[in-house]
Amino acid sequence: MNVFRHLLGDDTYKKLPQAVQDYHDHKHSHFTGTAFSGGTNNPIANTVRRLFGFPALADTVSVSIELDIHNGRDRWQRNFGGRRFASSFFPHLDGSLDERFSPFRFRFQLRHEGDKLYWDFVGWSLGSMPLPKLLGPRIVTWETASPEGGFEFYSHADFPAIGRLVHYHGIVTPTDEGSREYFTAFTTQDPD
């Protein structure tokens, strides 16, 4: 069972759009599409984006996402416009979603409303050390099915003193062809 189904419960999970269920159920391991990649254009934000592999600012970037389950965690390996970054997801003890990204962890409460799955930010930490929420990002994230049936995602994260570090809005569809070869070099960079 994937982490998202586990946290939402079967009844709520089955109410999600089919494209969202298919994505999280790993019905396909590889998705491609395009996205808007925005954010604040200042030296600090640009440096942080480069350090973590986040994409450069662009109206449209190509997107490739590889999904797998590793050590009981959902792993997403992303390539946005040639920049690669990865994170893993697992249940937190309090029933929230824990996303591990490099040394940082971000916690979200999942919420289904209408045709969207929302990720409500509840906290962050450096490793196991909690960080003050006041200094943390303001994150808005949701998922749904696009009108054409693709997996549509939206996310932005505003940080104090940095501004909008990342802002994505895109649509991907499954394409399992050649995914393993494409990500072979990247999979050695395990986010766990």
Tab-separated table of C-alpha atoms in Angstrom:
chain	number	residue	atom	x	y	z
A	1	MET	CA	0.000	0.000	0.000
A	2	ASN	CA	1.390	3.410	-0.907
A	3	VAL	CA	1.965	6.048	1.775
A	4	PHE	CA	-0.824	8.329	0.523
A	5	ARG	CA	-3.484	5.594	0.587
A	6	HIS	CA	-2.258	4.543	4.032
A	7	LEU	CA	-2.595	8.065	5.446
A	8	LEU	CA	-5.919	8.959	3.805
A	9	GLY	CA	-7.629	5.605	4.342
A	10	ASP	CA	-9.310	3.597	1.606
A	11	ASP	CA	-12.660	5.426	1.701
A	12	THR	CA	-11.138	8.900	1.189
A	13	TYR	CA	-8.469	7.647	-1.207
A	14	LYS	CA	-11.079	6.131	-3.540
A	15	LYS	CA	-12.756	9.561	-3.846
A	16	LEU	CA	-9.627	11.086	-5.420
A	17	PRO	CA	-9.599	11.571	-9.207
A	18	GLN	CA	-8.454	8.418	-11.004
A	19	ALA	CA	-5.304	10.098	-12.359
A	20	VAL	CA	-4.221	10.960	-8.797
A	21	GLN	CA	-4.892	7.413	-7.579
A	22	ASP	CA	-2.986	5.916	-10.516
A	23	TYR	CA	-0.023	8.212	-9.861
A	24	HIS	CA	0.246	7.296	-6.168
A	25	ASP	CA	-0.537	3.616	-6.755
A	26	HIS	CA	2.518	3.457	-9.046
A	27	LYS	CA	0.390	2.045	-11.857
A	28	HIS	CA	3.180	3.509	-13.981
A	29	SER	CA	6.748	4.162	-12.872
A	30	HIS	CA	7.538	7.041	-15.194
A	31	PHE	CA	5.661	10.227	-16.093
A	32	THR	CA	6.536	13.032	-18.484
A	33	GLY	CA	5.037	16.390	-19.337
A	34	THR	CA	5.614	20.104	-18.945
A	35	ALA	CA	5.377	22.676	-16.168
A	36	PHE	CA	5.676	26.343	-15.374
A	37	SER	CA	8.690	26.939	-13.102
A	38	GLY	CA	8.613	30.264	-11.305
A	39	GLY	CA	9.878	31.992	-8.216
A	40	THR	CA	11.618	35.080	-6.962
A	41	ASN	CA	14.471	36.186	-9.193
A	42	ASN	CA	17.107	37.308	-6.687
A	43	PRO	CA	20.679	36.107	-5.991
A	44	ILE	CA	19.785	34.210	-2.788
A	45	ALA	CA	16.813	32.348	-4.300
A	46	ASN	CA	18.758	31.563	-7.489
A	47	THR	CA	21.701	30.176	-5.458
A	48	VAL	CA	19.450	28.005	-3.250
A	49	ARG	CA	17.622	26.657	-6.321
A	50	ARG	CA	20.944	25.725	-7.928
A	51	LEU	CA	22.278	24.074	-4.736
A	52	PHE	CA	19.243	21.818	-4.384
A	53	GLY	CA	18.815	21.062	-8.079
A	54	PHE	CA	15.561	23.000	-8.438
A	55	PRO	CA	14.838	24.173	-11.980
A	56	ALA	CA	15.635	27.590	-13.321
A	57	LEU	CA	12.792	30.035	-13.866
A	58	ALA	CA	10.939	29.389	-17.127
A	59	ASP	CA	7.445	29.651	-18.558
A	60	THR	CA	7.677	26.024	-19.710
A	61	VAL	CA	10.101	23.251	-18.762
A	62	SER	CA	10.044	19.576	-19.650
A	63	VAL	CA	9.253	17.323	-16.689
A	64	SER	CA	10.144	13.696	-16.072
A	65	ILE	CA	9.237	11.903	-12.830
A	66	GLU	CA	10.271	8.405	-11.794
A	67	LEU	CA	8.338	6.728	-8.966
A	68	ASP	CA	9.329	3.751	-6.892
A	69	ILE	CA	9.049	2.312	-3.414
A	70	HIS	CA	12.352	1.985	-1.569
A	71	ASN	CA	12.637	0.664	2.001
A	72	GLY	CA	8.876	1.096	2.478
A	73	ARG	CA	8.930	4.723	1.350
A	74	ASP	CA	7.549	6.334	-1.773
A	75	ARG	CA	10.385	7.936	-3.754
A	76	TRP	CA	9.987	10.560	-6.428
A	77	GLN	CA	12.936	11.366	-8.644
A	78	ARG	CA	12.241	14.471	-10.687
A	79	ASN	CA	13.893	16.086	-13.686
A	80	PHE	CA	12.617	19.593	-14.412
A	81	GLY	CA	14.280	21.144	-17.435
A	82	GLY	CA	17.503	19.153	-16.922
A	83	ARG	CA	17.737	19.828	-13.164
A	84	ARG	CA	17.322	16.759	-10.978
A	85	PHE	CA	16.100	16.463	-7.411
A	86	ALA	CA	14.535	13.707	-5.338
A	87	SER	CA	12.585	13.202	-2.141
A	88	SER	CA	11.017	10.351	-0.231
A	89	PHE	CA	7.687	10.152	1.592
A	90	PHE	CA	6.651	8.175	4.651
A	91	PRO	CA	4.036	8.360	7.428
A	92	HIS	CA	4.941	10.513	10.433
A	93	LEU	CA	4.055	9.208	13.898
A	94	ASP	CA	1.248	11.773	14.208
A	95	GLY	CA	-0.452	10.575	10.998
A	96	SER	CA	0.861	13.347	8.767
A	97	LEU	CA	2.931	12.949	5.603
A	98	ASP	CA	6.680	13.309	6.081
A	99	GLU	CA	8.718	14.354	3.042
A	100	ARG	CA	12.468	13.963	3.302
A	101	PHE	CA	14.434	16.222	1.020
A	102	SER	CA	18.218	16.175	1.539
A	103	PRO	CA	18.793	16.951	5.242
A	104	PHE	CA	15.367	18.609	5.594
A	105	ARG	CA	12.003	17.095	6.439
A	106	PHE	CA	8.682	18.727	5.707
A	107	ARG	CA	5.402	17.554	7.250
A	108	PHE	CA	1.997	17.882	5.618
A	109	GLN	CA	-1.541	17.013	6.607
A	110	LEU	CA	-3.311	15.510	3.590
A	111	ARG	CA	-6.808	16.800	2.858
A	112	HIS	CA	-9.268	15.831	0.133
A	113	GLU	CA	-11.627	18.602	-0.948
A	114	GLY	CA	-13.664	18.679	-4.150
A	115	ASP	CA	-11.538	17.170	-6.916
A	116	LYS	CA	-8.188	18.033	-5.273
A	117	LEU	CA	-5.774	16.485	-2.811
A	118	TYR	CA	-4.270	19.279	-0.702
A	119	TRP	CA	-1.032	19.075	1.261
A	120	ASP	CA	-1.315	21.436	4.256
A	121	PHE	CA	2.114	22.341	5.671
A	122	VAL	CA	2.374	21.639	9.417
A	123	GLY	CA	6.094	21.734	10.223
A	124	TRP	CA	9.688	21.161	9.227
A	125	SER	CA	12.959	19.919	10.695
A	126	LEU	CA	16.637	19.535	9.993
A	127	GLY	CA	17.060	15.787	10.346
A	128	SER	CA	15.231	14.985	13.589
A	129	MET	CA	15.683	18.504	15.025
A	130	PRO	CA	12.435	20.516	14.731
A	131	LEU	CA	12.785	23.994	13.234
A	132	PRO	CA	10.588	26.976	14.166
A	133	LYS	CA	7.496	27.139	11.975
A	134	LEU	CA	7.798	30.936	12.049
A	135	LEU	CA	11.064	30.657	10.081
A	136	GLY	CA	9.737	27.977	7.775
A	137	PRO	CA	8.173	28.141	4.362
A	138	ARG	CA	4.601	28.984	3.504
A	139	ILE	CA	3.715	26.099	1.219
A	140	VAL	CA	0.634	25.607	-0.956
A	141	THR	CA	0.415	22.254	-2.725
A	142	TRP	CA	-2.389	20.387	-4.444
A	143	GLU	CA	-2.951	17.595	-6.981
A	144	THR	CA	-5.850	16.752	-9.268
A	145	ALA	CA	-6.688	15.327	-12.700
A	146	SER	CA	-6.276	17.663	-15.657
A	147	PRO	CA	-9.274	18.049	-18.014
A	148	GLU	CA	-7.498	15.626	-20.397
A	149	GLY	CA	-6.973	13.037	-17.615
A	150	GLY	CA	-3.309	13.706	-16.792
A	151	PHE	CA	-1.866	14.164	-13.313
A	152	GLU	CA	-1.913	17.905	-12.556
A	153	PHE	CA	0.208	19.342	-9.756
A	154	TYR	CA	0.693	22.758	-8.205
A	155	SER	CA	3.131	23.884	-5.519
A	156	HIS	CA	4.757	27.036	-4.291
A	157	ALA	CA	6.987	27.668	-1.278
A	158	ASP	CA	7.650	31.140	0.113
A	159	PHE	CA	10.532	31.490	2.577
A	160	PRO	CA	11.176	34.447	4.897
A	161	ALA	CA	13.992	36.672	3.578
A	162	ILE	CA	14.134	34.683	0.306
A	163	GLY	CA	10.675	35.068	-1.147
A	164	ARG	CA	9.071	32.525	-3.460
A	165	LEU	CA	11.783	29.886	-3.771
A	166	VAL	CA	9.812	27.543	-6.016
A	167	HIS	CA	6.528	27.710	-7.897
A	168	TYR	CA	5.432	24.817	-10.110
A	169	HIS	CA	2.280	24.113	-12.042
A	170	GLY	CA	2.286	21.281	-14.531
A	171	ILE	CA	0.726	18.182	-16.013
A	172	VAL	CA	2.356	14.793	-16.537
A	173	THR	CA	1.105	11.587	-18.120
A	174	PRO	CA	2.447	8.037	-17.843
A	175	THR	CA	5.135	6.817	-20.200
A	176	ASP	CA	7.108	3.840	-18.929
A	177	GLU	CA	9.296	3.584	-22.035
A	178	GLY	CA	13.006	3.866	-21.301
A	179	SER	CA	12.551	5.268	-17.800
A	180	ARG	CA	15.166	3.080	-16.128
A	181	GLU	CA	17.906	4.021	-18.589
A	182	TYR	CA	17.079	7.715	-18.265
A	183	PHE	CA	17.476	7.742	-14.485
A	184	THR	CA	20.265	5.171	-13.987
A	185	ALA	CA	22.937	7.710	-13.052
A	186	PHE	CA	20.578	9.616	-10.791
A	187	THR	CA	19.313	6.717	-8.680
A	188	THR	CA	22.655	6.475	-6.890
A	189	GLN	CA	21.778	9.781	-5.187
A	190	ASP	CA	19.426	8.236	-2.619
A	191	PRO	CA	17.449	10.871	-0.683
A	192	ASP	CA	17.131	8.448	2.251
